[in-house]
């Protein structure tokens, strides 16, 4: 048989926000290899094992290729139309009988990088008229939007270090060498970026574990989970006492901030964080030396009880060192395809961030038009949510308290899932709708603000869609149409018609035609980053300066301070990410759910390295292998999420959500670990 010619398609990876440039080698419709694109301005040849596994993802032996309906007795493969007819009919009946809030909807990570599909999720939600919208926001990092909203008047301000000039970066609860960044990606490769800062000055890591990132740092605080706020409070207090100030601070608020952090002298901060006072002194000395600095926080911060307070004090530290919107400090992404820097940003009053929350959990707010993921099981159990649209997520591994969520999901009349592979959540679904994966669709950077640079990318489809998979935009449009909603003008009726995918991208991605044409021609466009950015300065002038002491956060700090007397739990669970899977995806590449435990804690429990253990919480148990690791702080165990057979969310508790934002608590929970023969 003659060998088929290999063609190379230039594309970009959409597994994480780093969006590395890739070259896909294709024979016929088989993707044989993905390698890094050396000419790519963003990643210059860099890729990670996940990106290189795109061919395995696409050719996965169990990939979903058909529409399925679950009827009594099992699954039936049906046509796309029959599946959509049935689904729309059931949704219509449920809304008629119980109102729109009876349909919940999850904007999952799987659709989060589909530039044509994603915008229709919101249109589907508004067609249904349901307030029961969920997204990664409340299971990932509400603290960032909250603090941007409260201190900066606009929750969409998204910042990152000025890696060109920074002389001090503090990484708190983030491990970019593995994750490539929390939401916002780091310039690649992460280790080189971090080393460059270290050469200019200093890099500190705040993490209960010696992480892959800590190895490149000049200083590391192996602090107690959830104690970061005390470290930042100490730094802010010390600098304010020395007279630190900036013309950009809202008037009268410096005093309120000073008062809030007053209790955190070095001794108290060291006691709360469980670190030597000398290490805090060394960090403060580096802060003084650098003058300006940037703090990068990640899920270790946003998933802790102290999330909002830590994020606030990290910003406060940048504000009082005059680092916000300054070279060598922190810059705010202006966006490129959907720019923020063209007009005036709205200035939102604090109340505008919140809305009515889920009725079954009156203590929880709605936040930025969404409901907390921690309320999903209760909303179903209360009979409020009866149908659920899962748009590219694995609910059971993503949401807290799988012990409560799994039986709840089984009670749903409808659980419809848009997916590319079977998983724990598809197994509970009533409707399965297979969509184009990232190699099967033309695409654009969906979230240009999360890029490390002011840039945007375009990729053509690499191969033709397999089986009966349909475009996510087509599936969503067909549902919207069946539910009586309005569709954007000019949207192709058939995703399989020639040119339809490109046309849909143009109609849906919200990008100016000229910009789109340029992107298609060049694949990658970049704009210069200007620092200080005039649009931020204009915004700040109208805002009256950074608001240093938002009342909600001052109150949360006070509450934390009162609880400090109770001390930490004997053994606390913390999350971590691993190199070769992203959340619940790509677990077939071989990462294992190892429980990292300190030798002291292991010995006290008779646990040997590599031995099977059971991690227990009041909510449930997870079995995995122990890795005895002297890099982790004593009293802390680290368990990665995303594994179905060892689902760490059987340990988490959906009652533990942040009172201000509803964010789920995934870090700092009390657990016990026992040998499990
Ligand atoms: N305990 C604990 N829980 C956590 C976390 C934690 O650290 N600890 N992390 C949280 C965080 S930060 C997040 S973001 C969430 C993530 O939770 P999810 O939003 O559920 O994300 P994934 O697990 O990545 O699942 C995405 C799904 O999309 C599918 N998919 C991939 N590509 C495509 C595509 O092109 N189209 C479609 N239709 N589907 C696709 C994948 O097969 C996968 O099943 O989990 C949260 N849950
Ligand atoms: N390889 C890979 N990359 C990913 C993902 C993945 O699953 N795998 N997921 C993607 C997603 S959805 C996200 S949201 C990002 C997240 O990106 P990151 O936020 O960088 O996530 P992690 O790598 O888990 O790093 C969190 C760190 O916080 C530490 N930590 C836990 N609790 C605390 C605490 O209380 N205080 C402090 N200071 N540290 C603490 C943990 O030990 C861990 O090292 O990564 C993205 N990139
Ligand atoms: S870092 Fe890995 S997963 Fe993320 S975009 Fe690059 S290749 Fe893809
Ligand atoms: Mo995330």
mmCIF file of C-alpha atoms in Angstrom, residues 262-535:
data_model
loop_
_atom_site.group_PDB
_atom_site.id
_atom_site.type_symbol
_atom_site.label_atom_id
_atom_site.label_comp_id
_atom_site.label_asym_id
_atom_site.label_seq_id
_atom_site.Cartn_x
_atom_site.Cartn_y
_atom_site.Cartn_z
ATOM 1 C CA UNK A 262 -2.417 46.333 62.531
ATOM 2 C CA UNK A 263 -2.516 43.025 64.461
ATOM 3 C CA UNK A 264 -0.109 41.353 62.014
ATOM 4 C CA UNK A 265 3.283 42.125 63.363
ATOM 5 C CA UNK A 266 6.050 39.716 62.502
ATOM 6 C CA UNK A 267 5.487 37.503 65.450
ATOM 7 C CA UNK A 268 1.782 37.063 64.848
ATOM 8 C CA UNK A 269 2.197 36.500 61.096
ATOM 9 C CA UNK A 270 4.887 33.889 61.729
ATOM 10 C CA UNK A 271 2.683 32.112 64.251
ATOM 11 C CA UNK A 272 -0.352 32.065 61.941
ATOM 12 C CA UNK A 273 1.636 30.951 58.893
ATOM 13 C CA UNK A 274 3.781 28.542 60.897
ATOM 14 C CA UNK A 275 7.035 29.854 59.420
ATOM 15 C CA UNK A 276 10.207 31.253 61.021
ATOM 16 C CA UNK A 277 10.161 34.988 61.740
ATOM 17 C CA UNK A 278 13.549 35.226 60.044
ATOM 18 C CA UNK A 279 12.017 34.065 56.754
ATOM 19 C CA UNK A 280 9.396 36.803 56.938
ATOM 20 C CA UNK A 281 12.127 39.329 57.613
ATOM 21 C CA UNK A 282 14.036 38.072 54.560
ATOM 22 C CA UNK A 283 10.936 38.390 52.378
ATOM 23 C CA UNK A 284 10.335 41.936 53.627
ATOM 24 C CA UNK A 285 13.953 42.814 52.869
ATOM 25 C CA UNK A 286 13.491 41.587 49.289
ATOM 26 C CA UNK A 287 10.301 43.636 48.986
ATOM 27 C CA UNK A 288 12.139 46.759 50.128
ATOM 28 C CA UNK A 289 15.044 46.085 47.785
ATOM 29 C CA UNK A 290 12.838 45.538 44.761
ATOM 30 C CA UNK A 291 10.674 48.615 45.339
ATOM 31 C CA UNK A 292 8.035 47.393 42.942
ATOM 32 C CA UNK A 293 6.767 43.839 42.743
ATOM 33 C CA UNK A 294 4.054 41.564 41.419
ATOM 34 C CA UNK A 295 2.061 38.917 43.211
ATOM 35 C CA UNK A 296 0.712 35.988 41.213
ATOM 36 C CA UNK A 297 -1.909 33.985 43.041
ATOM 37 C CA UNK A 298 -3.392 30.675 42.019
ATOM 38 C CA UNK A 299 -5.871 28.084 43.117
ATOM 39 C CA UNK A 300 -3.981 27.481 46.364
ATOM 40 C CA UNK A 301 -5.179 30.948 47.310
ATOM 41 C CA UNK A 302 -8.577 31.069 45.618
ATOM 42 C CA UNK A 303 -9.694 27.655 46.927
ATOM 43 C CA UNK A 304 -8.867 28.407 50.575
ATOM 44 C CA UNK A 305 -11.113 29.836 53.246
ATOM 45 C CA UNK A 306 -8.995 32.993 53.226
ATOM 46 C CA UNK A 307 -9.250 33.405 49.421
ATOM 47 C CA UNK A 308 -10.751 36.883 49.275
ATOM 48 C CA UNK A 309 -8.650 38.321 52.069
ATOM 49 C CA UNK A 310 -5.398 36.965 50.639
ATOM 50 C CA UNK A 311 -6.203 38.246 47.159
ATOM 51 C CA UNK A 312 -7.115 41.637 48.607
ATOM 52 C CA UNK A 313 -3.933 41.966 50.665
ATOM 53 C CA UNK A 314 -1.831 40.816 47.709
ATOM 54 C CA UNK A 315 -3.338 43.671 45.680
ATOM 55 C CA UNK A 316 -2.942 46.015 48.641
ATOM 56 C CA UNK A 317 0.760 45.127 48.754
ATOM 57 C CA UNK A 318 1.072 45.988 45.070
ATOM 58 C CA UNK A 319 -0.922 49.187 45.564
ATOM 59 C CA UNK A 320 1.138 50.531 48.459
ATOM 60 C CA UNK A 321 4.389 49.749 46.623
ATOM 61 C CA UNK A 322 3.018 51.659 43.619
ATOM 62 C CA UNK A 323 3.283 48.505 41.510
ATOM 63 C CA UNK A 324 -0.170 48.395 39.913
ATOM 64 C CA UNK A 325 -0.009 49.423 36.273
ATOM 65 C CA UNK A 326 3.692 50.191 36.581
ATOM 66 C CA UNK A 327 6.792 48.826 34.869
ATOM 67 C CA UNK A 328 8.423 46.227 37.057
ATOM 68 C CA UNK A 329 5.070 45.641 38.737
ATOM 69 C CA UNK A 330 1.741 44.410 37.531
ATOM 70 C CA UNK A 331 -0.022 45.097 34.253
ATOM 71 C CA UNK A 332 -3.630 44.709 33.224
ATOM 72 C CA UNK A 333 -4.509 42.963 29.996
ATOM 73 C CA UNK A 334 -6.340 45.285 27.591
ATOM 74 C CA UNK A 335 -7.719 42.417 25.477
ATOM 75 C CA UNK A 336 -7.240 42.443 21.741
ATOM 76 C CA UNK A 337 -10.210 40.877 19.974
ATOM 77 C CA UNK A 338 -12.588 42.205 22.612
ATOM 78 C CA UNK A 339 -10.623 45.212 23.852
ATOM 79 C CA UNK A 340 -11.134 46.984 27.174
ATOM 80 C CA UNK A 341 -8.898 49.919 26.312
ATOM 81 C CA UNK A 342 -11.072 51.624 23.687
ATOM 82 C CA UNK A 343 -13.669 53.399 25.786
ATOM 83 C CA UNK A 344 -14.449 53.899 29.413
ATOM 84 C CA UNK A 345 -14.755 50.916 31.693
ATOM 85 C CA UNK A 346 -17.904 50.833 33.767
ATOM 86 C CA UNK A 347 -17.380 51.447 37.463
ATOM 87 C CA UNK A 348 -19.533 49.015 39.366
ATOM 88 C CA UNK A 349 -20.708 49.615 42.905
ATOM 89 C CA UNK A 350 -20.015 46.601 45.154
ATOM 90 C CA UNK A 351 -23.709 45.588 45.191
ATOM 91 C CA UNK A 352 -23.637 45.163 41.426
ATOM 92 C CA UNK A 353 -21.367 42.132 41.739
ATOM 93 C CA UNK A 354 -24.027 40.152 43.573
ATOM 94 C CA UNK A 355 -27.516 38.963 42.774
ATOM 95 C CA UNK A 356 -30.151 36.630 44.092
ATOM 96 C CA UNK A 357 -28.724 33.199 44.825
ATOM 97 C CA UNK A 358 -30.121 29.668 44.776
ATOM 98 C CA UNK A 359 -33.308 29.410 46.895
ATOM 99 C CA UNK A 360 -32.203 26.160 48.544
ATOM 100 C CA UNK A 361 -29.128 27.900 49.980
ATOM 101 C CA UNK A 362 -30.298 31.305 51.206
ATOM 102 C CA UNK A 363 -26.895 31.953 52.791
ATOM 103 C CA UNK A 364 -25.188 31.932 49.367
ATOM 104 C CA UNK A 365 -25.197 34.818 46.893
ATOM 105 C CA UNK A 366 -25.423 34.879 43.173
ATOM 106 C CA UNK A 367 -22.111 36.244 41.918
ATOM 107 C CA UNK A 368 -21.614 37.934 38.534
ATOM 108 C CA UNK A 369 -24.855 36.460 37.226
ATOM 109 C CA UNK A 370 -24.081 32.910 38.318
ATOM 110 C CA UNK A 371 -24.973 30.520 41.056
ATOM 111 C CA UNK A 372 -22.382 28.782 43.215
ATOM 112 C CA UNK A 373 -21.432 25.285 42.118
ATOM 113 C CA UNK A 374 -21.641 24.312 45.790
ATOM 114 C CA UNK A 375 -25.441 24.701 45.584
ATOM 115 C CA UNK A 376 -26.082 22.346 42.682
ATOM 116 C CA UNK A 377 -26.784 19.172 44.679
ATOM 117 C CA UNK A 378 -29.094 21.050 47.065
ATOM 118 C CA UNK A 379 -31.003 22.712 44.245
ATOM 119 C CA UNK A 380 -31.673 19.310 42.695
ATOM 120 C CA UNK A 381 -32.571 17.689 46.013
ATOM 121 C CA UNK A 382 -34.972 20.546 46.764
ATOM 122 C CA UNK A 383 -36.743 19.788 43.490
ATOM 123 C CA UNK A 384 -35.810 23.217 42.133
ATOM 124 C CA UNK A 385 -33.502 22.014 39.331
ATOM 125 C CA UNK A 386 -35.010 19.153 37.342
ATOM 126 C CA UNK A 387 -33.075 19.314 34.114
ATOM 127 C CA UNK A 388 -29.420 20.113 33.624
ATOM 128 C CA UNK A 389 -27.439 21.073 30.537
ATOM 129 C CA UNK A 390 -23.807 20.105 30.978
ATOM 130 C CA UNK A 391 -21.919 21.942 28.252
ATOM 131 C CA UNK A 392 -18.481 20.338 28.275
ATOM 132 C CA UNK A 393 -17.818 19.512 31.919
ATOM 133 C CA UNK A 394 -17.264 16.533 34.136
ATOM 134 C CA UNK A 395 -19.566 17.541 36.970
ATOM 135 C CA UNK A 396 -18.678 14.688 39.286
ATOM 136 C CA UNK A 397 -14.967 15.410 39.380
ATOM 137 C CA UNK A 398 -15.324 19.195 39.152
ATOM 138 C CA UNK A 399 -17.989 20.181 41.668
ATOM 139 C CA UNK A 400 -17.543 19.840 45.428
ATOM 140 C CA UNK A 401 -19.120 17.013 47.372
ATOM 141 C CA UNK A 402 -19.510 14.250 44.796
ATOM 142 C CA UNK A 403 -20.939 12.216 47.669
ATOM 143 C CA UNK A 404 -24.001 14.474 47.594
ATOM 144 C CA UNK A 405 -23.906 15.322 43.905
ATOM 145 C CA UNK A 406 -23.915 11.834 42.443
ATOM 146 C CA UNK A 407 -27.265 10.737 43.925
ATOM 147 C CA UNK A 408 -28.659 14.183 43.096
ATOM 148 C CA UNK A 409 -27.676 13.930 39.423
ATOM 149 C CA UNK A 410 -29.428 10.554 39.264
ATOM 150 C CA UNK A 411 -32.673 12.250 40.254
ATOM 151 C CA UNK A 412 -32.644 14.652 37.334
ATOM 152 C CA UNK A 413 -35.314 14.119 34.715
ATOM 153 C CA UNK A 414 -32.866 15.365 32.102
ATOM 154 C CA UNK A 415 -29.070 15.498 32.157
ATOM 155 C CA UNK A 416 -27.836 16.462 28.701
ATOM 156 C CA UNK A 417 -24.095 16.479 28.059
ATOM 157 C CA UNK A 418 -22.062 17.895 25.176
ATOM 158 C CA UNK A 419 -18.864 15.865 25.066
ATOM 159 C CA UNK A 420 -16.101 14.245 23.081
ATOM 160 C CA UNK A 421 -15.329 11.317 25.413
ATOM 161 C CA UNK A 422 -17.321 9.207 27.862
ATOM 162 C CA UNK A 423 -16.769 9.926 31.559
ATOM 163 C CA UNK A 424 -18.398 9.617 34.980
ATOM 164 C CA UNK A 425 -20.889 12.349 34.126
ATOM 165 C CA UNK A 426 -21.854 11.045 30.679
ATOM 166 C CA UNK A 427 -22.678 7.738 32.341
ATOM 167 C CA UNK A 428 -25.403 9.515 34.337
ATOM 168 C CA UNK A 429 -26.641 11.560 31.389
ATOM 169 C CA UNK A 430 -29.962 11.083 29.639
ATOM 170 C CA UNK A 431 -28.893 12.817 26.413
ATOM 171 C CA UNK A 432 -25.405 12.645 24.926
ATOM 172 C CA UNK A 433 -24.467 15.076 22.193
ATOM 173 C CA UNK A 434 -21.050 14.518 20.609
ATOM 174 C CA UNK A 435 -19.296 17.680 19.460
ATOM 175 C CA UNK A 436 -16.329 18.569 17.293
ATOM 176 C CA UNK A 437 -13.079 18.438 19.220
ATOM 177 C CA UNK A 438 -10.367 21.057 18.924
ATOM 178 C CA UNK A 439 -8.729 19.472 15.877
ATOM 179 C CA UNK A 440 -12.046 19.309 14.048
ATOM 180 C CA UNK A 441 -13.007 22.971 14.116
ATOM 181 C CA UNK A 442 -11.576 26.262 12.971
ATOM 182 C CA UNK A 443 -11.091 28.399 16.040
ATOM 183 C CA UNK A 444 -9.927 31.664 17.560
ATOM 184 C CA UNK A 445 -8.492 32.608 20.925
ATOM 185 C CA UNK A 446 -11.668 32.576 22.958
ATOM 186 C CA UNK A 447 -10.243 34.456 25.950
ATOM 187 C CA UNK A 448 -7.546 36.771 24.632
ATOM 188 C CA UNK A 449 -7.278 38.298 28.127
ATOM 189 C CA UNK A 450 -5.830 35.072 29.453
ATOM 190 C CA UNK A 451 -2.926 35.095 27.008
ATOM 191 C CA UNK A 452 0.507 35.993 28.292
ATOM 192 C CA UNK A 453 0.741 38.707 25.644
ATOM 193 C CA UNK A 454 -1.632 41.100 23.928
ATOM 194 C CA UNK A 455 -2.258 38.649 21.144
ATOM 195 C CA UNK A 456 -4.801 36.490 19.388
ATOM 196 C CA UNK A 457 -4.660 33.392 17.243
ATOM 197 C CA UNK A 458 -6.588 31.604 14.568
ATOM 198 C CA UNK A 459 -6.470 27.989 13.471
ATOM 199 C CA UNK A 460 -8.163 26.211 10.616
ATOM 200 C CA UNK A 461 -9.682 22.786 11.271
ATOM 201 C CA UNK A 462 -6.921 20.178 11.182
ATOM 202 C CA UNK A 463 -9.081 17.194 10.191
ATOM 203 C CA UNK A 464 -12.713 16.508 9.308
ATOM 204 C CA UNK A 465 -15.132 15.728 12.147
ATOM 205 C CA UNK A 466 -15.494 12.019 12.842
ATOM 206 C CA UNK A 467 -18.687 9.978 13.002
ATOM 207 C CA UNK A 468 -21.822 11.946 13.665
ATOM 208 C CA UNK A 469 -20.149 14.584 15.801
ATOM 209 C CA UNK A 470 -21.608 18.019 15.187
ATOM 210 C CA UNK A 471 -20.359 21.524 15.869
ATOM 211 C CA UNK A 472 -21.162 22.649 19.412
ATOM 212 C CA UNK A 473 -22.507 25.894 17.898
ATOM 213 C CA UNK A 474 -24.860 23.928 15.668
ATOM 214 C CA UNK A 475 -26.158 21.786 18.534
ATOM 215 C CA UNK A 476 -26.723 24.851 20.705
ATOM 216 C CA UNK A 477 -28.317 26.778 17.845
ATOM 217 C CA UNK A 478 -30.683 23.907 17.101
ATOM 218 C CA UNK A 479 -31.713 23.801 20.757
ATOM 219 C CA UNK A 480 -32.221 27.564 20.865
ATOM 220 C CA UNK A 481 -34.310 27.377 17.698
ATOM 221 C CA UNK A 482 -36.446 24.548 19.060
ATOM 222 C CA UNK A 483 -36.998 26.500 22.277
ATOM 223 C CA UNK A 484 -38.200 29.529 20.343
ATOM 224 C CA UNK A 485 -35.087 31.647 20.826
ATOM 225 C CA UNK A 486 -33.531 34.001 18.339
ATOM 226 C CA UNK A 487 -30.327 33.172 16.495
ATOM 227 C CA UNK A 488 -27.656 35.569 15.270
ATOM 228 C CA UNK A 489 -28.382 36.606 11.684
ATOM 229 C CA UNK A 490 -26.544 34.725 8.961
ATOM 230 C CA UNK A 491 -25.734 31.671 11.056
ATOM 231 C CA UNK A 492 -25.492 28.677 8.709
ATOM 232 C CA UNK A 493 -28.336 26.187 9.129
ATOM 233 C CA UNK A 494 -26.111 23.175 8.515
ATOM 234 C CA UNK A 495 -22.666 22.821 10.076
ATOM 235 C CA UNK A 496 -21.717 20.258 7.441
ATOM 236 C CA UNK A 497 -22.227 22.563 4.476
ATOM 237 C CA UNK A 498 -19.004 23.734 2.814
ATOM 238 C CA UNK A 499 -17.650 26.862 4.536
ATOM 239 C CA UNK A 500 -20.245 26.699 7.313
ATOM 240 C CA UNK A 501 -17.738 26.309 10.141
ATOM 241 C CA UNK A 502 -15.777 29.402 9.089
ATOM 242 C CA UNK A 503 -18.958 31.368 8.533
ATOM 243 C CA UNK A 504 -20.237 30.437 11.996
ATOM 244 C CA UNK A 505 -16.949 31.522 13.555
ATOM 245 C CA UNK A 506 -17.259 34.886 11.819
ATOM 246 C CA UNK A 507 -20.875 35.292 12.991
ATOM 247 C CA UNK A 508 -20.389 34.136 16.561
ATOM 248 C CA UNK A 509 -16.901 34.962 17.818
ATOM 249 C CA UNK A 510 -17.670 38.674 18.204
ATOM 250 C CA UNK A 511 -14.632 39.804 16.241
ATOM 251 C CA UNK A 512 -14.528 42.642 13.695
ATOM 252 C CA UNK A 513 -14.399 41.316 10.094
ATOM 253 C CA UNK A 514 -11.116 43.120 9.365
ATOM 254 C CA UNK A 515 -9.484 41.686 12.478
ATOM 255 C CA UNK A 516 -10.741 38.241 11.575
ATOM 256 C CA UNK A 517 -9.432 38.523 8.023
ATOM 257 C CA UNK A 518 -6.017 39.522 9.323
ATOM 258 C CA UNK A 519 -6.009 36.664 11.800
ATOM 259 C CA UNK A 520 -6.932 34.169 9.117
ATOM 260 C CA UNK A 521 -4.179 35.434 6.880
ATOM 261 C CA UNK A 522 -1.471 35.514 9.560
ATOM 262 C CA UNK A 523 -2.591 32.997 12.188
ATOM 263 C CA UNK A 524 -1.210 35.148 14.982
ATOM 264 C CA UNK A 525 -1.419 38.860 15.713
ATOM 265 C CA UNK A 526 0.125 40.795 18.525
ATOM 266 C CA UNK A 527 -0.153 44.352 19.795
ATOM 267 C CA UNK A 528 2.447 46.116 21.912
ATOM 268 C CA UNK A 529 1.932 46.139 25.624
ATOM 269 C CA UNK A 530 1.988 49.668 26.980
ATOM 270 C CA UNK A 531 2.908 50.161 30.610
ATOM 271 C CA UNK A 532 1.663 52.248 32.379
ATOM 272 C CA UNK A 533 -1.471 51.759 30.306
ATOM 273 C CA UNK A 534 -3.380 55.003 29.707
ATOM 274 C CA UNK A 535 -6.738 53.195 29.781
#
